[in-house]
């Protein structure tokens, strides 16, 4: 049976893309740390793999996690995620994981070295921004950040409010123009 070349490529789909080396699958976000974006000025972001046990993965797939108190620490040339809350898997048995254990992050050596040097500077820290699944693997988005002062936070909120008001004014002007 003859099958046109275009439909052959469609049938192969993501497997062909993976073989061709194209990465960048869809992200299924499990948890976000919105407070980190408010409290810190984000300098640089990194994507890191996570070393997890089976029950942790199952719990994450149920969409249950919290990064509110989480932070990243470089210890012995390895990056570790501390205080990330992944609750116990409800159908788990005695093999369940501890809720707030430290979890190893998988990063390239150059990234770890760069983060370690920058984190030792005054006022810099490494915070987790999101936990998500990408191509079936658990990933963490971490960021090198600098703490904001109280007036910086107020300035950011004021800028957001100004942008919102400008958008509303533009939408209202467009609405009036259409009606006329």
XYZ file of N, CA, C and O in Angstrom:
720
model
N 0.846 -1.177 0.000
C 0.000 0.000 0.000
C 0.888 1.236 0.000
O 1.839 1.345 0.761
N 0.559 2.202 -0.854
C 1.333 3.437 -0.979
C 0.846 4.463 0.044
O -0.342 4.723 0.163
N 1.768 5.017 0.803
C 1.445 6.068 1.761
C 2.303 7.279 1.415
O 3.531 7.169 1.347
N 1.674 8.442 1.175
C 2.459 9.629 0.828
C 3.445 9.995 1.929
O 3.211 9.719 3.115
N 4.547 10.614 1.535
C 5.619 10.950 2.479
C 5.144 11.887 3.583
O 5.551 11.773 4.735
N 4.235 12.837 3.248
C 3.758 13.781 4.263
C 3.040 13.055 5.401
O 3.244 13.352 6.567
N 2.200 12.086 5.069
C 1.461 11.386 6.127
C 2.370 10.457 6.916
O 2.127 10.173 8.078
N 3.445 9.962 6.293
C 4.401 9.142 7.036
C 5.031 9.965 8.149
O 5.181 9.505 9.266
N 5.386 11.222 7.826
C 6.010 12.081 8.827
C 5.031 12.396 9.947
O 5.403 12.455 11.108
N 3.746 12.605 9.604
C 2.746 12.892 10.633
C 2.567 11.704 11.556
O 2.388 11.845 12.757
N 2.609 10.481 11.002
C 2.424 9.284 11.813
C 3.581 9.090 12.782
O 3.402 8.611 13.894
N 4.795 9.473 12.348
C 5.952 9.288 13.209
C 5.913 10.248 14.396
O 6.300 9.881 15.494
N 5.439 11.465 14.173
C 5.198 12.437 15.243
C 6.389 12.726 16.125
O 7.478 13.014 15.666
N 6.159 12.619 17.446
C 7.168 13.024 18.427
C 8.366 12.094 18.440
O 9.453 12.508 18.803
N 8.174 10.828 18.063
C 9.314 9.913 18.042
C 10.347 10.382 17.028
O 11.551 10.333 17.281
N 9.893 10.864 15.871
C 10.813 11.374 14.861
C 11.518 12.628 15.363
O 12.716 12.812 15.137
N 10.793 13.496 16.058
C 11.399 14.713 16.599
C 12.464 14.370 17.623
O 13.519 14.989 17.668
N 12.180 13.381 18.479
C 13.147 12.991 19.504
C 14.406 12.421 18.863
O 15.515 12.685 19.321
N 14.243 11.638 17.798
C 15.409 11.085 17.112
C 16.221 12.189 16.448
O 17.438 12.111 16.366
N 15.541 13.212 15.948
C 16.229 14.307 15.273
C 16.922 15.233 16.274
O 17.601 16.160 15.868
N 16.726 15.012 17.547
C 17.387 15.827 18.561
C 16.615 17.071 18.939
O 17.121 17.930 19.634
N 15.380 17.194 18.493
C 14.583 18.362 18.860
C 14.007 18.159 20.249
O 13.295 17.207 20.492
N 14.342 19.064 21.127
C 13.795 19.014 22.481
C 12.820 20.166 22.638
O 12.683 20.997 21.771
N 12.180 20.238 23.785
C 11.276 21.351 24.031
C 9.837 20.897 24.049
O 8.959 21.567 23.538
N 9.591 19.726 24.625
C 8.227 19.231 24.726
C 7.393 20.128 25.612
O 7.874 21.066 26.233
N 6.121 19.829 25.671
C 5.186 20.639 26.439
C 5.434 20.460 27.935
O 5.685 19.352 28.402
N 5.322 21.567 28.666
C 5.512 21.537 30.117
C 4.173 21.405 30.809
O 3.251 22.156 30.527
N 4.080 20.433 31.738
C 2.894 20.287 32.578
C 3.298 20.748 33.972
O 3.964 20.029 34.714
N 2.907 21.961 34.315
C 3.343 22.572 35.578
C 2.596 21.948 36.747
O 1.367 21.827 36.727
N 3.364 21.551 37.765
C 2.800 20.949 38.975
C 2.706 21.986 40.080
O 1.690 22.097 40.755
N 3.769 22.766 40.273
C 3.791 23.769 41.342
C 4.612 24.974 40.903
O 5.596 24.820 40.185
N 4.182 26.148 41.339
C 4.908 27.380 41.069
C 5.140 28.128 42.374
O 4.337 28.027 43.298
N 6.221 28.872 42.411
C 6.541 29.684 43.574
C 6.349 31.149 43.185
O 7.292 31.838 42.818
N 5.101 31.620 43.229
C 4.794 32.990 42.827
C 5.393 34.006 43.795
O 5.752 35.110 43.408
N 5.520 33.618 45.035
C 6.063 34.524 46.045
C 7.536 34.844 45.768
O 8.000 35.949 46.051
N 8.260 33.899 45.170
C 9.671 34.129 44.868
C 9.826 35.257 43.861
O 10.733 36.083 43.977
N 8.934 35.314 42.864
C 9.016 36.381 41.864
C 8.688 37.737 42.479
O 9.137 38.769 41.997
N 7.908 37.730 43.563
C 7.580 38.980 44.258
C 8.721 39.418 45.182
O 9.053 40.598 45.249
N 9.316 38.447 45.878
C 10.327 38.764 46.883
C 11.741 38.929 46.326
O 12.607 39.487 46.998
N 11.991 38.407 45.123
C 13.345 38.416 44.578
C 13.364 39.011 43.171
O 12.414 38.866 42.412
N 14.474 39.636 42.830
C 14.727 40.069 41.456
C 15.461 38.909 40.783
O 16.563 38.540 41.194
N 14.851 38.318 39.770
C 15.397 37.144 39.113
C 16.509 37.585 38.162
O 16.296 38.405 37.269
N 17.695 37.022 38.343
C 18.841 37.366 37.510
C 18.987 36.379 36.357
O 19.125 36.775 35.209
N 18.954 35.085 36.667
C 19.155 34.065 35.653
C 18.373 32.819 36.050
O 18.276 32.508 37.244
N 17.815 32.100 35.068
C 17.058 30.882 35.364
C 17.729 29.672 34.734
O 18.399 29.789 33.699
N 17.534 28.517 35.364
C 18.101 27.256 34.905
C 17.026 26.177 35.005
O 16.154 26.230 35.875
N 17.144 25.170 34.135
C 16.274 24.004 34.206
C 17.107 22.857 34.748
O 18.175 22.554 34.209
N 16.623 22.226 35.806
C 17.368 21.140 36.434
C 16.484 19.909 36.540
O 15.285 20.021 36.810
N 17.075 18.753 36.358
C 16.358 17.502 36.587
C 16.298 17.235 38.074
O 17.065 17.797 38.860
N 15.371 16.370 38.476
C 15.215 16.024 39.890
C 15.419 14.530 40.086
O 14.945 13.726 39.278
N 16.118 14.167 41.148
C 16.247 12.759 41.516
C 15.138 12.476 42.521
O 15.159 13.007 43.639
N 14.156 11.670 42.111
C 12.986 11.395 42.941
C 12.776 9.906 43.120
O 13.217 9.107 42.290
N 12.074 9.543 44.182
C 11.674 8.153 44.365
C 10.340 7.944 43.640
O 9.696 8.899 43.204
N 9.912 6.699 43.534
C 8.693 6.374 42.795
C 7.446 7.024 43.353
O 6.612 7.547 42.607
N 7.302 7.030 44.681
C 6.096 7.609 45.266
C 6.078 9.125 45.123
O 5.013 9.719 45.037
N 7.254 9.747 45.071
C 7.308 11.199 44.849
C 6.810 11.549 43.454
O 6.066 12.510 43.274
N 7.209 10.762 42.470
C 6.768 11.000 41.094
C 5.260 10.837 40.999
O 4.563 11.652 40.391
N 4.719 9.791 41.626
C 3.276 9.557 41.582
C 2.522 10.683 42.268
O 1.472 11.119 41.795
N 3.043 11.178 43.369
C 2.416 12.286 44.066
C 2.463 13.556 43.212
O 1.487 14.311 43.155
N 3.585 13.805 42.535
C 3.693 14.956 41.648
C 2.721 14.843 40.480
O 2.135 15.830 40.052
N 2.556 13.642 39.946
C 1.629 13.446 38.822
C 0.186 13.742 39.232
O -0.636 14.082 38.403
N -0.120 13.634 40.526
C -1.445 14.001 41.024
C -1.561 15.518 41.169
O -2.616 16.030 41.501
N -0.463 16.233 40.931
C -0.483 17.695 40.980
C -0.371 18.266 42.368
O -0.881 19.344 42.651
N 0.331 17.568 43.233
C 0.420 18.008 44.627
C 1.868 18.308 44.990
O 2.692 17.410 45.066
N 2.165 19.584 45.207
C 3.495 20.000 45.661
C 3.448 21.469 46.052
O 2.548 22.199 45.641
N 4.435 21.895 46.837
C 4.529 23.287 47.249
C 6.004 23.681 47.340
O 6.817 22.947 47.903
N 6.316 24.841 46.797
C 7.693 25.336 46.811
C 7.860 26.571 47.690
O 8.890 27.237 47.621
N 6.881 26.882 48.509
C 6.863 28.147 49.243
C 8.117 28.352 50.083
O 8.732 29.414 50.042
N 8.532 27.373 50.845
C 9.704 27.526 51.715
C 10.970 26.962 51.088
O 11.996 26.865 51.745
N 10.914 26.566 49.835
C 12.033 25.881 49.205
C 13.208 26.791 48.896
O 13.054 27.989 48.652
N 14.400 26.207 48.910
C 15.612 26.907 48.509
C 16.607 25.876 47.987
O 16.479 24.683 48.238
N 17.584 26.354 47.241
C 18.602 25.479 46.662
C 19.927 25.794 47.328
O 20.269 26.955 47.556
N 20.680 24.736 47.637
C 21.975 24.903 48.275
C 22.999 24.064 47.524
O 22.714 22.932 47.144
N 24.172 24.633 47.290
C 25.267 23.909 46.654
C 26.113 23.324 47.767
O 26.623 24.044 48.624
N 26.253 21.977 47.754
C 26.971 21.291 48.827
C 27.859 20.219 48.201
O 27.345 19.250 47.628
N 29.149 20.385 48.298
C 30.071 19.387 47.765
C 29.942 19.194 46.264
O 29.860 18.069 45.787
N 29.899 20.278 45.522
C 29.773 20.257 44.062
C 28.489 19.586 43.576
O 28.437 19.070 42.465
N 27.477 19.574 44.401
C 26.159 19.070 44.015
C 25.104 20.071 44.448
O 25.244 20.703 45.491
N 24.052 20.194 43.662
C 22.962 21.106 43.995
C 21.847 20.310 44.653
O 21.473 19.235 44.172
N 21.295 20.847 45.743
C 20.240 20.170 46.496
C 19.057 21.107 46.687
O 19.240 22.278 47.013
N 17.872 20.576 46.506
C 16.635 21.313 46.736
C 16.144 20.978 48.139
O 15.863 19.824 48.448
N 16.057 21.988 48.994
C 15.634 21.804 50.381
C 14.219 22.340 50.579
O 13.814 23.307 49.929
N 13.481 21.751 51.506
C 12.170 22.220 51.986
C 11.074 22.276 50.926
O 10.082 22.956 51.126
N 11.234 21.609 49.809
C 10.130 21.516 48.852
C 9.168 20.465 49.397
O 9.574 19.356 49.735
N 7.900 20.810 49.486
C 6.909 19.922 50.086
C 6.222 19.096 49.006
O 5.456 19.619 48.208
N 6.535 17.809 48.969
C 5.826 16.862 48.094
C 5.126 15.887 49.038
O 5.783 15.074 49.698
N 3.795 15.975 49.138
C 3.092 15.142 50.117
C 3.202 13.662 49.802
O 3.500 13.269 48.674
N 2.954 12.845 50.834
C 3.017 11.400 50.652
C 1.979 10.959 49.632
O 0.900 11.531 49.535
N 2.329 9.913 48.884
C 1.416 9.337 47.901
C 0.320 8.596 48.652
O 0.587 7.784 49.533
N -0.940 8.894 48.315
C -2.068 8.357 49.085
C -2.166 6.827 49.029
O -2.550 6.200 50.008
N -1.806 6.202 47.906
C -1.862 4.743 47.820
C -0.521 4.094 48.144
O -0.344 2.897 47.934
N 0.414 4.882 48.657
C 1.732 4.343 48.978
C 1.690 3.472 50.223
O 0.780 3.549 51.053
N 2.689 2.616 50.362
C 2.774 1.730 51.524
C 3.954 2.168 52.386
O 4.266 3.355 52.450
N 4.615 1.246 52.980
C 5.759 1.552 53.823
C 6.903 2.157 53.009
O 7.855 2.690 53.568
N 6.821 2.084 51.679
C 7.884 2.637 50.825
C 7.701 4.125 50.561
O 8.442 4.701 49.765
N 6.722 4.765 51.186
C 6.478 6.190 50.969
C 7.691 7.023 51.376
O 8.472 6.635 52.244
N 7.815 8.181 50.775
C 8.945 9.072 51.005
C 8.657 10.030 52.159
O 7.513 10.228 52.531
N 9.713 10.645 52.684
C 9.506 11.688 53.682
C 9.156 12.977 52.935
O 9.665 13.247 51.853
N 8.287 13.775 53.527
C 7.650 14.885 52.838
C 8.618 15.995 52.459
O 8.586 16.502 51.340
N 9.496 16.410 53.351
C 10.374 17.557 53.094
C 11.850 17.165 53.021
O 12.715 17.936 53.414
N 12.145 16.001 52.488
C 13.550 15.591 52.391
C 14.270 16.428 51.342
O 13.651 17.042 50.486
N 15.603 16.462 51.436
C 16.346 17.212 50.423
C 16.484 16.327 49.187
O 16.682 15.114 49.283
N 16.354 16.967 48.014
C 16.360 16.240 46.746
C 17.488 16.770 45.868
O 17.677 17.981 45.757
N 18.177 15.846 45.225
C 19.314 16.227 44.388
C 18.822 16.806 43.064
O 17.876 16.303 42.461
N 19.470 17.886 42.635
C 19.182 18.508 41.346
C 20.261 18.115 40.348
O 21.444 18.074 40.689
N 19.852 17.831 39.131
C 20.785 17.419 38.089
C 21.089 18.610 37.186
O 20.224 19.076 36.441
N 22.309 19.108 37.291
C 22.776 20.245 36.501
C 24.144 19.916 35.917
O 24.849 19.038 36.428
N 24.529 20.637 34.885
C 25.866 20.478 34.333
C 26.883 21.078 35.294
O 26.576 21.998 36.044
N 28.105 20.563 35.258
C 29.167 21.011 36.165
C 29.402 22.525 36.045
O 29.548 23.227 37.043
N 29.400 23.051 34.807
C 29.640 24.490 34.626
C 28.530 25.306 35.282
O 28.789 26.358 35.857
N 27.291 24.826 35.178
C 26.165 25.543 35.779
C 26.282 25.548 37.297
O 26.041 26.574 37.942
N 26.666 24.415 37.863
C 26.816 24.330 39.324
C 27.918 25.270 39.785
O 27.757 26.012 40.764
N 29.049 25.265 39.091
C 30.159 26.146 39.470
C 29.756 27.611 39.380
O 30.064 28.412 40.262
N 29.066 27.972 38.301
C 28.629 29.355 38.109
C 27.648 29.772 39.209
O 27.769 30.861 39.786
N 26.696 28.887 39.529
C 25.725 29.182 40.584
C 26.406 29.321 41.943
O 26.058 30.194 42.735
N 27.381 28.457 42.206
C 28.067 28.488 43.503
C 28.809 29.809 43.697
O 28.723 30.434 44.752
N 29.509 30.268 42.661
C 30.252 31.524 42.746
C 29.286 32.694 42.943
O 29.499 33.555 43.799
N 28.212 32.734 42.155
C 27.259 33.844 42.232
C 26.499 33.835 43.560
O 26.205 34.893 44.114
N 26.159 32.650 44.075
C 25.386 32.560 45.315
C 26.194 33.021 46.523
O 25.611 33.429 47.532
N 27.507 32.964 46.424
C 28.336 33.395 47.544
C 28.446 34.915 47.624
O 28.865 35.453 48.641
N 28.053 35.609 46.542
C 28.048 37.069 46.579
C 26.971 37.545 47.549
O 25.963 36.883 47.750
N 27.168 38.694 48.127
C 26.239 39.235 49.113
C 24.877 39.506 48.491
O 24.775 40.121 47.434
N 23.841 39.016 49.143
C 22.479 39.301 48.714
C 21.934 38.373 47.651
O 20.796 38.527 47.238
N 22.716 37.408 47.164
C 22.253 36.497 46.134
C 21.861 35.151 46.751
O 22.463 34.711 47.720
N 20.864 34.522 46.156
C 20.415 33.209 46.591
C 19.898 32.439 45.384
O 19.719 32.998 44.310
N 19.650 31.161 45.577
C 19.100 30.326 44.508
C 17.744 29.821 44.993
O 17.654 29.180 46.040
N 16.694 30.142 44.251
C 15.334 29.772 44.650
C 14.669 28.930 43.565
O 14.926 29.133 42.381
N 13.815 27.982 43.968
C 13.045 27.236 42.966
C 11.834 28.056 42.531
O 11.165 28.677 43.350
N 11.574 28.089 41.223
C 10.435 28.829 40.695
C 9.272 27.919 40.323
O 8.120 28.307 40.465
N 9.569 26.710 39.823
C 8.489 25.824 39.378
C 8.953 24.378 39.368
O 10.143 24.087 39.215
N 7.994 23.480 39.559
C 8.174 22.044 39.344
C 7.253 21.668 38.208
O 6.081 22.058 38.208
N 7.748 20.896 37.249
C 6.919 20.527 36.109
C 7.432 19.241 35.481
O 8.531 18.777 35.789
N 6.615 18.678 34.600
C 7.010 17.525 33.825
C 7.261 17.969 32.398
O 6.467 18.706 31.818
N 8.380 17.532 31.834
C 8.718 17.847 30.451
C 9.196 16.547 29.813
O 10.153 15.945 30.290
N 8.501 16.129 28.772
C 8.800 14.851 28.109
C 8.785 13.694 29.103
O 9.606 12.783 29.029
N 7.880 13.744 30.072
C 7.729 12.661 31.035
C 8.732 12.673 32.172
O 8.727 11.764 32.998
N 9.583 13.648 32.222
C 10.590 13.720 33.288
C 10.322 14.917 34.193
O 9.952 15.981 33.727
N 10.543 14.717 35.491
C 10.320 15.790 36.464
C 11.480 16.776 36.384
O 12.651 16.386 36.410
N 11.136 18.048 36.263
C 12.137 19.111 36.169
C 11.811 20.198 37.177
O 10.670 20.354 37.602
N 12.838 20.949 37.545
C 12.659 22.098 38.421
C 13.276 23.302 37.724
O 14.372 23.223 37.176
N 12.549 24.412 37.737
C 13.104 25.659 37.238
C 13.637 26.410 38.448
O 12.886 26.724 39.371
N 14.937 26.646 38.452
C 15.550 27.354 39.568
C 16.110 28.676 39.049
O 16.363 28.822 37.855
N 16.291 29.615 39.956
C 16.752 30.937 39.539
C 17.783 31.478 40.510
O 17.676 31.290 41.727
N 18.767 32.138 39.936
C 19.697 32.931 40.728
C 18.998 34.258 40.957
O 18.537 34.889 40.006
N 18.855 34.650 42.213
C 18.043 35.823 42.520
C 18.724 36.702 43.557
O 19.590 36.260 44.309
N 18.295 37.958 43.565
C 18.756 38.930 44.551
C 17.532 39.434 45.292
O 16.529 39.773 44.673
N 17.580 39.470 46.595
C 16.444 39.900 47.397
C 16.051 41.334 47.120
O 16.911 42.200 46.974
N 14.744 41.578 47.044
C 14.248 42.939 46.822
C 14.048 43.628 48.163
O 13.659 43.014 49.146
N 14.280 44.913 48.172
C 13.952 45.723 49.338
C 12.464 46.042 49.287
O 11.806 45.864 48.270
N 11.924 46.537 50.376
C 10.486 46.832 50.455
C 10.068 47.872 49.415
O 9.033 47.739 48.768
N 10.907 48.893 49.199
C 10.541 49.922 48.222
C 10.588 49.372 46.790
O 9.854 49.826 45.924
N 11.464 48.376 46.533
C 11.484 47.742 45.207
C 10.179 46.996 44.947
O 9.650 47.011 43.841
N 9.675 46.327 45.988
C 8.417 45.590 45.846
C 7.264 46.543 45.554
O 6.428 46.276 44.691
N 7.249 47.679 46.268
C 6.193 48.670 46.030
C 6.292 49.237 44.620
O 5.280 49.451 43.955
N 7.514 49.494 44.160
C 7.724 50.019 42.811
C 7.224 49.030 41.762
O 6.568 49.413 40.795
N 7.498 47.758 41.946
C 7.036 46.726 41.006
C 5.524 46.675 40.970
O 4.920 46.596 39.889
N 4.887 46.719 42.134
C 3.412 46.703 42.185
C 2.839 47.939 41.501
O 1.834 47.849 40.782
N 3.466 49.102 41.698
C 3.006 50.334 41.067
C 3.113 50.237 39.542
O 2.206 50.634 38.813
N 4.212 49.675 39.046
C 4.393 49.509 37.598
C 3.340 48.564 37.020
O 2.787 48.828 35.946
N 3.053 47.468 37.722
C 2.021 46.533 37.258
C 0.667 47.223 37.202
O -0.096 47.049 36.248
N 0.346 48.005 38.227
C -0.931 48.709 38.278
C -1.026 49.745 37.148
O -2.075 49.865 36.511
N 0.070 50.455 36.872
C 0.082 51.428 35.779
C -0.137 50.753 34.430
O -0.886 51.261 33.589
N 0.521 49.603 34.211
C 0.332 48.862 32.958
C -1.110 48.405 32.798
O -1.685 48.483 31.717
N -1.709 47.933 33.894
C -3.100 47.478 33.870
C -4.044 48.631 33.517
O -4.938 48.496 32.678
N -3.833 49.788 34.162
C -4.678 50.955 33.895
C -4.518 51.443 32.461
O -5.499 51.816 31.809
N -3.300 51.425 31.937
C -3.064 51.841 30.548
C -3.768 50.897 29.582
O -4.388 51.332 28.608
N -3.705 49.600 29.859
C -4.394 48.619 29.019
C -5.899 48.824 29.027
O -6.564 48.718 27.984
N -6.447 49.131 30.198
C -7.890 49.380 30.301
C -8.285 50.632 29.532
O -9.317 50.669 28.864
N -7.456 51.686 29.631
C -7.749 52.938 28.918
C -7.711 52.721 27.406
O -8.571 53.233 26.675
N -6.744 51.954 26.926
C -6.648 51.661 25.492
C -7.854 50.851 25.029
O -8.443 51.136 23.980
N -8.250 49.855 25.814
C -9.413 49.030 25.459
C -10.683 49.878 25.432
O -11.525 49.721 24.533
N -10.833 50.783 26.388
C -12.017 51.646 26.428
C -12.034 52.587 25.222
O -13.087 52.811 24.614
N -10.880 53.126 24.847
C -10.800 54.012 23.682
C -11.146 53.262 22.403
O -11.878 53.778 21.542
N -10.692 52.029 22.269
C -11.006 51.215 21.105
C -12.508 50.910 21.048
O -13.121 50.911 19.983
N -13.084 50.633 22.222
C -14.517 50.345 22.296
C -15.337 51.565 21.847
O -16.286 51.435 21.088
N -14.933 52.733 22.343
C -15.631 53.976 21.960
C -15.489 54.240 20.457
O -16.427 54.684 19.812
N -14.326 53.936 19.916
C -14.077 54.169 18.500
C -14.942 53.249 17.643
O -15.461 53.666 16.619
N -15.123 51.997 18.054
C -15.961 51.059 17.316
C -17.439 51.472 17.353
O -18.170 51.286 16.391
N -17.856 51.989 18.496
C -19.250 52.391 18.651
C -19.579 53.640 17.828
O -20.707 53.821 17.406
N -18.611 54.492 17.608
C -18.846 55.752 16.885
C -18.915 55.568 15.376
O -18.893 54.645 14.753
